[in-house]
mmCIF file of C-alpha atoms in Angstrom:
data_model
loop_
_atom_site.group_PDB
_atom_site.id
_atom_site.type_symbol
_atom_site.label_atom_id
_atom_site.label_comp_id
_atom_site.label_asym_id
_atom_site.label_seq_id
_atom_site.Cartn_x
_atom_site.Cartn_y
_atom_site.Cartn_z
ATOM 1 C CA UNK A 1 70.112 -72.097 -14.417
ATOM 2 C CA UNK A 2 69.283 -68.423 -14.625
ATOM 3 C CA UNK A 3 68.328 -67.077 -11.145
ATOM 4 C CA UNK A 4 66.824 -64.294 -12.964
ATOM 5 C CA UNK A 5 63.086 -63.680 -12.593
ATOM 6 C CA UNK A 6 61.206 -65.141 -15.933
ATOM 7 C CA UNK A 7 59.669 -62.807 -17.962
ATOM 8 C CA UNK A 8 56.558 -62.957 -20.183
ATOM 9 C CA UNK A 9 56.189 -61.077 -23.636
ATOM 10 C CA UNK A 10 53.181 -61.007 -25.049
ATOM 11 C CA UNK A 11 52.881 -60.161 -28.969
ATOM 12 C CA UNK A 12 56.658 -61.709 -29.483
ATOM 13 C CA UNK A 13 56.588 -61.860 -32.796
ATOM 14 C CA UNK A 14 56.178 -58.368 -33.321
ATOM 15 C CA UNK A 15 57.301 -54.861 -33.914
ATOM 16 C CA UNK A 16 58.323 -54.048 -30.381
ATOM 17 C CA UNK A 17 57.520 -58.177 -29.250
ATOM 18 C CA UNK A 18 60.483 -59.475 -30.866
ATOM 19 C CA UNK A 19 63.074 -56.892 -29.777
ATOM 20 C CA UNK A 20 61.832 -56.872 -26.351
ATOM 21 C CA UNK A 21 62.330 -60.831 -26.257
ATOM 22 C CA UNK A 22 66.363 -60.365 -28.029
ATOM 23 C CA UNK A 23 67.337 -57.256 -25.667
ATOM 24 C CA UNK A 24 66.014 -59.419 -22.951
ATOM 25 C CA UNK A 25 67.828 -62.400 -23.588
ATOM 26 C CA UNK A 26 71.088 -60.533 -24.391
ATOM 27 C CA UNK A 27 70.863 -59.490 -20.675
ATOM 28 C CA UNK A 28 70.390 -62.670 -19.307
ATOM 29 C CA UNK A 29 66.933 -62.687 -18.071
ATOM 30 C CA UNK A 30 64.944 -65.975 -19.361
ATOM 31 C CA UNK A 31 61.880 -64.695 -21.588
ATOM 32 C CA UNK A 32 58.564 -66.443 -22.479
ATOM 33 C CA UNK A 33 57.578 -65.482 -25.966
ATOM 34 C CA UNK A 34 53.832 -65.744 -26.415
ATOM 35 C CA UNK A 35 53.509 -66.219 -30.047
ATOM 36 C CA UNK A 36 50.047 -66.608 -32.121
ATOM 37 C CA UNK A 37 51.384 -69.226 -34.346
ATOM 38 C CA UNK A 38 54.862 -70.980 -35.079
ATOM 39 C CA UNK A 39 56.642 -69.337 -37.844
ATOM 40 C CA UNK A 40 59.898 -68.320 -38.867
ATOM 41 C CA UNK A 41 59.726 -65.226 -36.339
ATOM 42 C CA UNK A 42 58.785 -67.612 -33.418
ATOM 43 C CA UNK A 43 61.863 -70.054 -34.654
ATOM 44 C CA UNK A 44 64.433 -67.236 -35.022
ATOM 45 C CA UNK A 45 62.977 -66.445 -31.223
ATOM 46 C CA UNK A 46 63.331 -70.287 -29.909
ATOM 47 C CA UNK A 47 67.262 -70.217 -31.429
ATOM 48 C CA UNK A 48 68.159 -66.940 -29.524
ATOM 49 C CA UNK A 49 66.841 -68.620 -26.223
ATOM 50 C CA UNK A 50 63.030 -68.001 -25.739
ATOM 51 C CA UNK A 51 60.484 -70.663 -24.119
ATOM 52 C CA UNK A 52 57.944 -70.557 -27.219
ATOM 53 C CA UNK A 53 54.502 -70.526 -26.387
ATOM 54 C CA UNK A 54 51.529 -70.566 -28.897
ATOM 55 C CA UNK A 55 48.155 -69.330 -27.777
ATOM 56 C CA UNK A 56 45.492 -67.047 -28.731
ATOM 57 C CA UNK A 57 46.091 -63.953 -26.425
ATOM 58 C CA UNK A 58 42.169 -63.223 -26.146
ATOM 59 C CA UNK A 59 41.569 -66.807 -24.424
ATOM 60 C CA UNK A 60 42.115 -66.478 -20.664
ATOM 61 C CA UNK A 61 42.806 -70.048 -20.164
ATOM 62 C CA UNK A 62 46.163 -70.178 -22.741
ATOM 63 C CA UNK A 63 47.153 -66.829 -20.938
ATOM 64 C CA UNK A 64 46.825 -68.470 -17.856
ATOM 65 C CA UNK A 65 49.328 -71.346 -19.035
ATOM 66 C CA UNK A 66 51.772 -68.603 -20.322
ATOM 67 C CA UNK A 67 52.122 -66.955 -16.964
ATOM 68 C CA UNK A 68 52.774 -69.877 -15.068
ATOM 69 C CA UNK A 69 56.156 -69.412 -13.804
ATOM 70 C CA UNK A 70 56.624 -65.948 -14.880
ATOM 71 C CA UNK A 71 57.008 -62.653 -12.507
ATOM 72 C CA UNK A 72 57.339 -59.918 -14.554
ATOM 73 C CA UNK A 73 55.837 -59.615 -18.652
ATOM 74 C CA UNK A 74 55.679 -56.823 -21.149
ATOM 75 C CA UNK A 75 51.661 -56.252 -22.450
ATOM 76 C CA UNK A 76 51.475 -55.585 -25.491
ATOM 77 C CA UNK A 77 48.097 -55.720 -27.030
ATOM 78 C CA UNK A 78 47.454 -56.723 -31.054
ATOM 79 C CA UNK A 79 46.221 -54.188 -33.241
ATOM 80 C CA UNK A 80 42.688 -55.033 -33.308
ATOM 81 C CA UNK A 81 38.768 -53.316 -32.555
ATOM 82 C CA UNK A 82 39.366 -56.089 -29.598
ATOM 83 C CA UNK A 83 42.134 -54.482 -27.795
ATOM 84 C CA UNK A 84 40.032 -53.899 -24.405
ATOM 85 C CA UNK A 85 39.337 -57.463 -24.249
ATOM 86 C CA UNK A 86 42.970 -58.863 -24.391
ATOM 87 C CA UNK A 87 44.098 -56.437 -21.999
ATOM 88 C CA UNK A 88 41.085 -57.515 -19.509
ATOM 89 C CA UNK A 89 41.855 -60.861 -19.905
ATOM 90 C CA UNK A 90 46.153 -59.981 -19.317
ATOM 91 C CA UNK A 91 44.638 -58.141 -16.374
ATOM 92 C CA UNK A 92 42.682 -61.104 -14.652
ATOM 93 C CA UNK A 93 45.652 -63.655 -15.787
ATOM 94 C CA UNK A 94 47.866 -61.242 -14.163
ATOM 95 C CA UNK A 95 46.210 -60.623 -11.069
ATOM 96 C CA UNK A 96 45.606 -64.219 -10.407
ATOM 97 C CA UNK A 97 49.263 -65.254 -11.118
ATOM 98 C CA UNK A 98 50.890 -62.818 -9.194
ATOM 99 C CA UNK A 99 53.097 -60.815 -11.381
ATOM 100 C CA UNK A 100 55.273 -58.822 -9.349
ATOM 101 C CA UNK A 101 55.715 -55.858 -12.365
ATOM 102 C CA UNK A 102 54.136 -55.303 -15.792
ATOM 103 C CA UNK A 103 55.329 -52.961 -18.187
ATOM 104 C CA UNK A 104 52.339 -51.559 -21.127
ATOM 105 C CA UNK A 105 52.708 -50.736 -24.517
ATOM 106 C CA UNK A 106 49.738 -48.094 -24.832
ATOM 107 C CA UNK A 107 49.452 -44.877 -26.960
ATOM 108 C CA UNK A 108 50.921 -40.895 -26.822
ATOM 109 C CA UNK A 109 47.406 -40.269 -27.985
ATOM 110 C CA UNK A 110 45.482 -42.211 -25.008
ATOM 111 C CA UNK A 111 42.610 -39.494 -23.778
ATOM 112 C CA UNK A 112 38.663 -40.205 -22.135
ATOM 113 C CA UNK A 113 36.786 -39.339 -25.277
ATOM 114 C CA UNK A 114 38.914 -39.740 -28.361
ATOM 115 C CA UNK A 115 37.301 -40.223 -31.745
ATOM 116 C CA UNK A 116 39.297 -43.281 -32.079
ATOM 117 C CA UNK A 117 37.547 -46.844 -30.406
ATOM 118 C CA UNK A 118 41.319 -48.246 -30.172
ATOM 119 C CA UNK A 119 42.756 -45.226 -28.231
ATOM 120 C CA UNK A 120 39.607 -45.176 -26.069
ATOM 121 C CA UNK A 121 40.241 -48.387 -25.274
ATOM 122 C CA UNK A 122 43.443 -47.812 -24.198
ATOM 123 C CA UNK A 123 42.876 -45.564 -21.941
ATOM 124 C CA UNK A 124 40.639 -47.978 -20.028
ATOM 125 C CA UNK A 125 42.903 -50.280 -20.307
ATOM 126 C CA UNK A 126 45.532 -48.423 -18.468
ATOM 127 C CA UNK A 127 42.909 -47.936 -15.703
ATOM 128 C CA UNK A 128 42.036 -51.275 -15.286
ATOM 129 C CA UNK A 129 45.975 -52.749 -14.832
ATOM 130 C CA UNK A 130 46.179 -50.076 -12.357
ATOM 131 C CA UNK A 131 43.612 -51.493 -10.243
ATOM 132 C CA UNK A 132 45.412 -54.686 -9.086
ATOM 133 C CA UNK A 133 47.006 -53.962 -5.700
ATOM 134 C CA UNK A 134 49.375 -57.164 -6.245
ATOM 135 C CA UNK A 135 51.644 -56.016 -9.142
ATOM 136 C CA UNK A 136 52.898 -52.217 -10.222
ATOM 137 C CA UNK A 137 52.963 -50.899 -13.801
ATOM 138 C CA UNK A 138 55.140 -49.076 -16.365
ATOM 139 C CA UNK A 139 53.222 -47.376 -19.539
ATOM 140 C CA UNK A 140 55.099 -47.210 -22.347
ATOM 141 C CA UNK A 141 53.674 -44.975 -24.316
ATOM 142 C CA UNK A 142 54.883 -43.962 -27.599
ATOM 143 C CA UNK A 143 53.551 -41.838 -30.856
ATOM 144 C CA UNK A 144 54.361 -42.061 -34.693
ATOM 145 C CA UNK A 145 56.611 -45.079 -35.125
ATOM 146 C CA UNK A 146 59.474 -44.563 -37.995
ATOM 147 C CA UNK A 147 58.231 -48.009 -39.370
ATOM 148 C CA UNK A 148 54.782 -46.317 -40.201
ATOM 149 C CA UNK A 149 56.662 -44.332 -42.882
ATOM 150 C CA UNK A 150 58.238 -47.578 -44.690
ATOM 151 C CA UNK A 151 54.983 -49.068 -45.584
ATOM 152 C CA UNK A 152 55.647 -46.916 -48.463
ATOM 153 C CA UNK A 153 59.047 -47.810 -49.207
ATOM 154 C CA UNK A 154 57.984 -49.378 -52.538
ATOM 155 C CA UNK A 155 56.914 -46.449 -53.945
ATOM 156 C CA UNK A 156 59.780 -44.068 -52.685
ATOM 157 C CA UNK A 157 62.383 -46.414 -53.987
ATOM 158 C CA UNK A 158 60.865 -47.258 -57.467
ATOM 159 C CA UNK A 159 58.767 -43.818 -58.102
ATOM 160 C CA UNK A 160 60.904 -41.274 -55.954
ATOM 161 C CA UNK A 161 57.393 -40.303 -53.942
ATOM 162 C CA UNK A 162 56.856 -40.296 -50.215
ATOM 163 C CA UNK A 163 52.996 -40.807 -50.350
ATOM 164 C CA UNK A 164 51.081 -40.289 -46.789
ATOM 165 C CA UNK A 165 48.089 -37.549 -45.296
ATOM 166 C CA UNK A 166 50.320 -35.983 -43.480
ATOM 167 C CA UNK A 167 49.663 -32.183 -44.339
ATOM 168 C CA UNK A 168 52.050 -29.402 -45.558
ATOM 169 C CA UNK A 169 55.264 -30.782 -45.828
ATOM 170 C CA UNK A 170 57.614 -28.297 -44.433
ATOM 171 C CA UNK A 171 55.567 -28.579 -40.623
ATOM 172 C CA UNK A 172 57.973 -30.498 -38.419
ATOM 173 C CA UNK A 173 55.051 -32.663 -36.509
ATOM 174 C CA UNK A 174 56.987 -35.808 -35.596
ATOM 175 C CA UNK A 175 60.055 -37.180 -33.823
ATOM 176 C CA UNK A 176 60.240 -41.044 -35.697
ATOM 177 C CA UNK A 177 61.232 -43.715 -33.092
ATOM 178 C CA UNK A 178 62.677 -47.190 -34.190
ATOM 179 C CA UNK A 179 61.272 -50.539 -32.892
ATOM 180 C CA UNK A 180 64.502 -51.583 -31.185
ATOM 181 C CA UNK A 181 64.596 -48.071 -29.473
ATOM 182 C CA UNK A 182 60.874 -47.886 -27.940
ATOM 183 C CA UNK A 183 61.898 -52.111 -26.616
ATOM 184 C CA UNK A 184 64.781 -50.851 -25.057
ATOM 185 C CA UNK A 185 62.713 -48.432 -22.620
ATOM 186 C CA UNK A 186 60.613 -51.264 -21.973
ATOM 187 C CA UNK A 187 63.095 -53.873 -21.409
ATOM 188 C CA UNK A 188 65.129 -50.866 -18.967
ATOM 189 C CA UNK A 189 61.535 -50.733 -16.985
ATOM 190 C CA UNK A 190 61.220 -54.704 -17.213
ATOM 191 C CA UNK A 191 64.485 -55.654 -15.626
ATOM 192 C CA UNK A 192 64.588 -52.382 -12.642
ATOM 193 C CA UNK A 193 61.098 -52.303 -11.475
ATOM 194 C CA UNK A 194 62.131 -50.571 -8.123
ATOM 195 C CA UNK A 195 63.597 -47.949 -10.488
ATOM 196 C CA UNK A 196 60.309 -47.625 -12.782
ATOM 197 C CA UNK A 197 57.888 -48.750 -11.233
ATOM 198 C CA UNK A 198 54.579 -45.794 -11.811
ATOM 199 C CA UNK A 199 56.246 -44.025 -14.057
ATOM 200 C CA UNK A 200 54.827 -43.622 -18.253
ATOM 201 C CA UNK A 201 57.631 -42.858 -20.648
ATOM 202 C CA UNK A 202 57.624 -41.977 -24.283
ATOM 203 C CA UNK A 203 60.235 -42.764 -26.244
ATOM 204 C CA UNK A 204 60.856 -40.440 -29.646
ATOM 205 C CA UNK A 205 63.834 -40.132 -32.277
ATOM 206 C CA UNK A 206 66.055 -37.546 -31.648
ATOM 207 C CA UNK A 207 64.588 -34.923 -33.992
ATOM 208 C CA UNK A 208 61.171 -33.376 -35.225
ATOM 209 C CA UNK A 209 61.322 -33.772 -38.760
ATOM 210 C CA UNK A 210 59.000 -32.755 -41.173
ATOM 211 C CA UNK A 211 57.315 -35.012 -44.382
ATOM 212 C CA UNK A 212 60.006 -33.239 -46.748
ATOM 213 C CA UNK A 213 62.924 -34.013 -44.098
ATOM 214 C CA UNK A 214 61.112 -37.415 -43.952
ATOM 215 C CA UNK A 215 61.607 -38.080 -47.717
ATOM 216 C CA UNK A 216 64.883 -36.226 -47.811
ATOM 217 C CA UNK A 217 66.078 -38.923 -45.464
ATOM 218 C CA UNK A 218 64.277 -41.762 -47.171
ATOM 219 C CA UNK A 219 66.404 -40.540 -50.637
ATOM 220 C CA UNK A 220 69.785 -40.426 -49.259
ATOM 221 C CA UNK A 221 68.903 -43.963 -47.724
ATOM 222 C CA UNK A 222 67.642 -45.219 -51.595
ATOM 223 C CA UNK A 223 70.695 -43.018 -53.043
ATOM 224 C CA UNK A 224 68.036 -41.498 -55.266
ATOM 225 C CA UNK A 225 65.879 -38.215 -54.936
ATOM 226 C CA UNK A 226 62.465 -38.652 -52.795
ATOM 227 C CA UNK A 227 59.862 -36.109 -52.948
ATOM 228 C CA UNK A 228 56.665 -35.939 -50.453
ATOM 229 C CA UNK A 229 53.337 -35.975 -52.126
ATOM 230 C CA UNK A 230 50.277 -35.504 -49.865
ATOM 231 C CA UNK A 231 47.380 -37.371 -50.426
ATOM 232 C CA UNK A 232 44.048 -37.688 -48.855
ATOM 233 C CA UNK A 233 42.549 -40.322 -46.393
ATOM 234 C CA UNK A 234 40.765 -41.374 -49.073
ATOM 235 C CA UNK A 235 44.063 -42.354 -51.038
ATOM 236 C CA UNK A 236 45.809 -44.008 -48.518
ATOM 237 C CA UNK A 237 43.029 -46.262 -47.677
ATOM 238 C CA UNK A 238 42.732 -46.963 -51.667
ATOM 239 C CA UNK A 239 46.465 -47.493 -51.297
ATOM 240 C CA UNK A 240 45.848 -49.819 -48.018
ATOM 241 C CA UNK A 241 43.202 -52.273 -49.917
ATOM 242 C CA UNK A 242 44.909 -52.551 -53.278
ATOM 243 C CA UNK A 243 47.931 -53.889 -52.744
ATOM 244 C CA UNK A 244 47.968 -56.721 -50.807
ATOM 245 C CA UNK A 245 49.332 -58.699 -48.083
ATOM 246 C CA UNK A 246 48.575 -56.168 -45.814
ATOM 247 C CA UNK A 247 48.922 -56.150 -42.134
ATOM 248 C CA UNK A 248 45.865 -53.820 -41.399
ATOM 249 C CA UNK A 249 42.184 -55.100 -41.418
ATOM 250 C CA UNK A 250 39.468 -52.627 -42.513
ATOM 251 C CA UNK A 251 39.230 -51.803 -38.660
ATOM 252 C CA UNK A 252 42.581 -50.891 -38.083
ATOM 253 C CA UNK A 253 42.622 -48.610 -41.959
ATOM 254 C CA UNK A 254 39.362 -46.604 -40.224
ATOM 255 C CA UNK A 255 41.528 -46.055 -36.665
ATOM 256 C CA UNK A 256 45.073 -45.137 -38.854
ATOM 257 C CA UNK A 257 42.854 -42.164 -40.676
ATOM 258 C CA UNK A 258 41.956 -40.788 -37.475
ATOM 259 C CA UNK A 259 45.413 -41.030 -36.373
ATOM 260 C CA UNK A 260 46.723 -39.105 -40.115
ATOM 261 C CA UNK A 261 44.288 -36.608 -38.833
ATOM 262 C CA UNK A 262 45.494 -36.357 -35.398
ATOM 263 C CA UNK A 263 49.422 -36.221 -37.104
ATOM 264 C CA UNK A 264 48.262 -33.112 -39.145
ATOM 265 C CA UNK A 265 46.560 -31.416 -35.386
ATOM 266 C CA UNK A 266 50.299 -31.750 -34.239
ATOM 267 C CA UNK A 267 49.641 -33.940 -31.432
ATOM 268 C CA UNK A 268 52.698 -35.656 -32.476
ATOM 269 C CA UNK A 269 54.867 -32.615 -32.275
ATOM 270 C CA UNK A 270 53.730 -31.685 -28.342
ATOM 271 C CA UNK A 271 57.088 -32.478 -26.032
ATOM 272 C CA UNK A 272 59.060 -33.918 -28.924
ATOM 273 C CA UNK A 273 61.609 -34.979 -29.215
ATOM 274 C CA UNK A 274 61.958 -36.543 -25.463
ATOM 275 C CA UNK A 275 65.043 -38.127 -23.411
ATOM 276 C CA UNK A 276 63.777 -41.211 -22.612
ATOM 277 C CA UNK A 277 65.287 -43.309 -25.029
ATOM 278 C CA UNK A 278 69.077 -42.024 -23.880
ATOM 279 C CA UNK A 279 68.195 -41.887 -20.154
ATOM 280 C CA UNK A 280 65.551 -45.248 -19.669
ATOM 281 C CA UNK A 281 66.801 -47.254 -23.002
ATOM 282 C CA UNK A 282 70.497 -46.413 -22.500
ATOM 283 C CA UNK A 283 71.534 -45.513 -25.706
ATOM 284 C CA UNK A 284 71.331 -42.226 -28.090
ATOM 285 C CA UNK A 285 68.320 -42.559 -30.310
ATOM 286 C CA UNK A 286 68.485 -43.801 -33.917
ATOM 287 C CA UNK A 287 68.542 -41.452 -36.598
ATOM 288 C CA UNK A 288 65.605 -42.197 -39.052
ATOM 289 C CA UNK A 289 67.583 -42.202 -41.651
ATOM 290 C CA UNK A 290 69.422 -44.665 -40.287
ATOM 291 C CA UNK A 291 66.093 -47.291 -39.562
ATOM 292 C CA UNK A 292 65.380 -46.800 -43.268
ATOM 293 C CA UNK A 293 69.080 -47.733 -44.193
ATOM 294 C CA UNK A 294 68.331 -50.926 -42.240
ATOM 295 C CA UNK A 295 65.225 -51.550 -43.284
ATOM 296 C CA UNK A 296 67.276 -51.032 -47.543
ATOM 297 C CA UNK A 297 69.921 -53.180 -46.596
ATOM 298 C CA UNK A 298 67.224 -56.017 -45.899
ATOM 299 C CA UNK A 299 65.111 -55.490 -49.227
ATOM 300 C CA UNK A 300 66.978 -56.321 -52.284
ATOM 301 C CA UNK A 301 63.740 -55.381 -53.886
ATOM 302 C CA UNK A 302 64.004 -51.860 -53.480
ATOM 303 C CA UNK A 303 67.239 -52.033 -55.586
ATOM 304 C CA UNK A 304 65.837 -50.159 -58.697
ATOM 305 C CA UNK A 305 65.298 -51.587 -62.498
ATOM 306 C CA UNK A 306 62.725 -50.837 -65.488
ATOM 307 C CA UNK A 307 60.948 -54.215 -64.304
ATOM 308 C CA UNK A 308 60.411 -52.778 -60.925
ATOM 309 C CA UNK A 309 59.718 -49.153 -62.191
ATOM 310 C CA UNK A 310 56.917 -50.499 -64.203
ATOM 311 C CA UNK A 311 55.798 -52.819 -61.606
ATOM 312 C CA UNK A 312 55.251 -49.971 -59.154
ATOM 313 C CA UNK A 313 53.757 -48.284 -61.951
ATOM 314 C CA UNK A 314 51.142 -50.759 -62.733
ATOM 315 C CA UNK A 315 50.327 -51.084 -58.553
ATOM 316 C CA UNK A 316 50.158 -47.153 -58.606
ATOM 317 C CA UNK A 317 47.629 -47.331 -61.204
ATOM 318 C CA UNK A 318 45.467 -49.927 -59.136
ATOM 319 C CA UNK A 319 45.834 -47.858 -56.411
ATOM 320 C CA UNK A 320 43.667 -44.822 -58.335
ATOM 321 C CA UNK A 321 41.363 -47.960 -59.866
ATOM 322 C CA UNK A 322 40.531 -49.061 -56.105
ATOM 323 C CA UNK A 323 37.727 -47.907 -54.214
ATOM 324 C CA UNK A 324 38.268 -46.169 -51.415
ATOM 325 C CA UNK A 325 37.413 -47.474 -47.934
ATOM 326 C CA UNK A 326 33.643 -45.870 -46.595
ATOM 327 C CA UNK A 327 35.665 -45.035 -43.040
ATOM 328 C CA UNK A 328 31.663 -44.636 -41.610
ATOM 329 C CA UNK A 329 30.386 -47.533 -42.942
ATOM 330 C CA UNK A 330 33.599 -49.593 -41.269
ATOM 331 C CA UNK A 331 32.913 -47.876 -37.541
ATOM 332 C CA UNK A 332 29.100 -48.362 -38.359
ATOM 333 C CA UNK A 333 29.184 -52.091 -39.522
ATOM 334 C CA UNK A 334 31.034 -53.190 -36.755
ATOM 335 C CA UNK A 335 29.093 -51.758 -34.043
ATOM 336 C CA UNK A 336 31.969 -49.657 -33.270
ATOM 337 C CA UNK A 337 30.890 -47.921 -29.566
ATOM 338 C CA UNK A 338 30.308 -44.446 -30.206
ATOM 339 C CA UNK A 339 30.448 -41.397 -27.898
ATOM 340 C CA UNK A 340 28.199 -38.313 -28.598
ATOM 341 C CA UNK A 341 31.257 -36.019 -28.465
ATOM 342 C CA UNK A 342 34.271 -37.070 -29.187
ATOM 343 C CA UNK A 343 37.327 -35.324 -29.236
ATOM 344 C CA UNK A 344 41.161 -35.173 -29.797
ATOM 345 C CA UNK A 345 43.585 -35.155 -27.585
ATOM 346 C CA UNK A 346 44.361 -31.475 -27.771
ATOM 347 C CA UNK A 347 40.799 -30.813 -27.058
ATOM 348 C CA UNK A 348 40.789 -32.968 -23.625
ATOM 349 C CA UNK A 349 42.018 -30.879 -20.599
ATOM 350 C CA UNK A 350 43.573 -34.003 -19.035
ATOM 351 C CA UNK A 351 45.320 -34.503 -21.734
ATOM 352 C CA UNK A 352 47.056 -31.346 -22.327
ATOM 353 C CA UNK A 353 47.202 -31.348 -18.473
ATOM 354 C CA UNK A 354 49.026 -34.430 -18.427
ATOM 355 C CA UNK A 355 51.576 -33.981 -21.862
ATOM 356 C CA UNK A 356 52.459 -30.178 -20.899
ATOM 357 C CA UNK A 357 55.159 -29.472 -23.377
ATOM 358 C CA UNK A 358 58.318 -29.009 -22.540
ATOM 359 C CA UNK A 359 61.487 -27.573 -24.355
ATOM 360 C CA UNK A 360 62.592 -29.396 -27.288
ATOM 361 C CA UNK A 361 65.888 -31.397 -26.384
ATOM 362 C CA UNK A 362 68.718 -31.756 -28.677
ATOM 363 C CA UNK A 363 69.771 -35.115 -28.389
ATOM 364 C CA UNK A 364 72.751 -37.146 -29.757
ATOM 365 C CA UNK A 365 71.335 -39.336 -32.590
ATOM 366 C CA UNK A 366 72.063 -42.879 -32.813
ATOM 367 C CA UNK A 367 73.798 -45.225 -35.719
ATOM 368 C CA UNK A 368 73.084 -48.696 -36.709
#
């Protein structure tokens, strides 16, 4: 039996969740793996070692039962308009259970007043864990993730366009990091709290790379010739509602425009690209062309063929045949709290206070 402390990880079963649990269990450390239902993410979890458990992370009571036992867990809250109240009720279950060390998954953007409900929300959130005298924190806090950009995979493969509103496409506003790399600075602040305990790291790629270097990247992954193609907010929440299963509710479209709109302010850009991956996580950051070659080598159905071609075809025409999302209407429907000003984080002192830039690093890139 491990004498390892256990550790609980909240969200398992996704982006960051499921890395965090594998990089954790690779280093010997039993893990908890809250999961939201049993599927085959939660099984492939189970085989590699986890203790499965299913709850719903906004009722106190099943948090309670996953932190029995547990010291240490990694908070990562669902993308949702109900962020705040997960992370109060991780806070209380925390609190009362006696965690020794949390480590948070919040946002690059987090400021007082931004125009965005979810980022506001994180920032209180990242208060309120800091109140607790009986456990110590690590943020986590990263910007842009690579995987944002292969939601539109599809298209690049079958149509040779890189589709997002992203702005002029030779502005290098973002340094991509991969899933596995942003885990492994949490998992480096979950197993050495002494070490990083207080501290807020934000793990980037290696590089800033612009939209064209994006799709550049995206090509030599596909072995065909990408080209970026910038659309409107309006097109990528047409995009977001007519082609289905997607993973974003109407709340989460109206929060990822803001976002687009904060990526084309630079915010993205300010003190990137960073050395936390290499000096937390351990290891050079990956190369985004090498997360999309991953991400190919795991979709035969980006291989091309006419069948595809016209397939994409036919989805790109109900893309322009789908209404576009009213983003107002969204906010306004569901009694979204709203602040007279808002503003971005450039525009909040303690923001740019508290992300001075600093000089661009060049950093050894990472393979798969």
């Amino acid at each position: 039996m491990s004498t390892l402390p256990k550790i609980l990880v909240t969200s398992a079963a996704g982006k960051t969740g499921q890395h965090v649990v594998t990089q954790l269990l690779q280093k010997g450390f039993p893990v908890r793996a809250l999961v939201r239902k049993l599927d085959r993410r939660s099984d492939a979890l189970s085989q590699a070692g986890a203790d499965i458990v299913e709850g719903n992370q906004y009722s106190l009571s099943d948090m309670r039962r996953a932190m029995q036992g547990v010291k240490r867990a990694y908070q990562c809250a669902p993308t949702a308009p109900n962020g705040l109240h997960f992370n109060a009720v991780f806070t209380a279950a925390a609190h009362e259970a006696g965690l020794e060390h949390v480590v948070t998954l919040g946002q690059w953007l987090s400021s007082v007043d931004h125009p965005s409900l979810f980022t506001r929300e994180v920032y209180i959130s990242d208060a309120l864990i800091r109140m607790s005298p009986k456990f110590t924190v690590t943020s986590v806090n990263p910007g842009w993730f690579a995987d944002n950009y292969t939601m539109v995979l599809d298209m690049a493969a079958h149509l040779g366009l890189f589709t997002m509103p992203l702005g002029p496409g030779d502005e290098k506003k973002n340094a991509p990091p991969s899933n596995e790399d942003i885990a492994s600075v949490a998992v480096a602040a979950l197993t050495d709290p002494s070490t990083h305990a207080g501290k807020t790291y934000r793990p980037t790629g290696p590089e800033l790379m612009s939209p064209n270097d994006i799709a550049a990247a995206m090509g030599r992954a596909l072995g065909r010739k990408v080209s970026y193609m910038n659309i409107s907010e309006k097109m990528m929440t047409k995009a977001l509602r007519a082609l289905p299963p997607s993973n974003y509710s109407e709340a989460a479209v109206s929060q990822l425009a803001i976002y687009a709109d904060e990526y084309r302010r630079g915010s993205f850009a300010v003190n990137a690209p960073t050395d936390d991956v290499l000096k937390i996580g351990g290891q050079a950051p990956e190369a985004f062309e090498s997360i999309v070659r991953r991400v190919v080598a795991g979709r035969p159905d980006l291989r091309t063929s006419p069948l595809r071609r016209v397939n994409a075809l036919m989805n790109f025409a109900k893309i322009l045949l789908t209404p576009a999302l009213d983003l107002t209407r969204v906010q306004s429907d569901r009694d979204y709290v709203q602040i007279a000003q808002p503003r971005f984080s450039q525009n909040t002192a303690d923001w740019v206070s508290s992300h001075e830039p600093k000089r661009p690093l060049n950093l050894p890139v990472g393979v798969a």
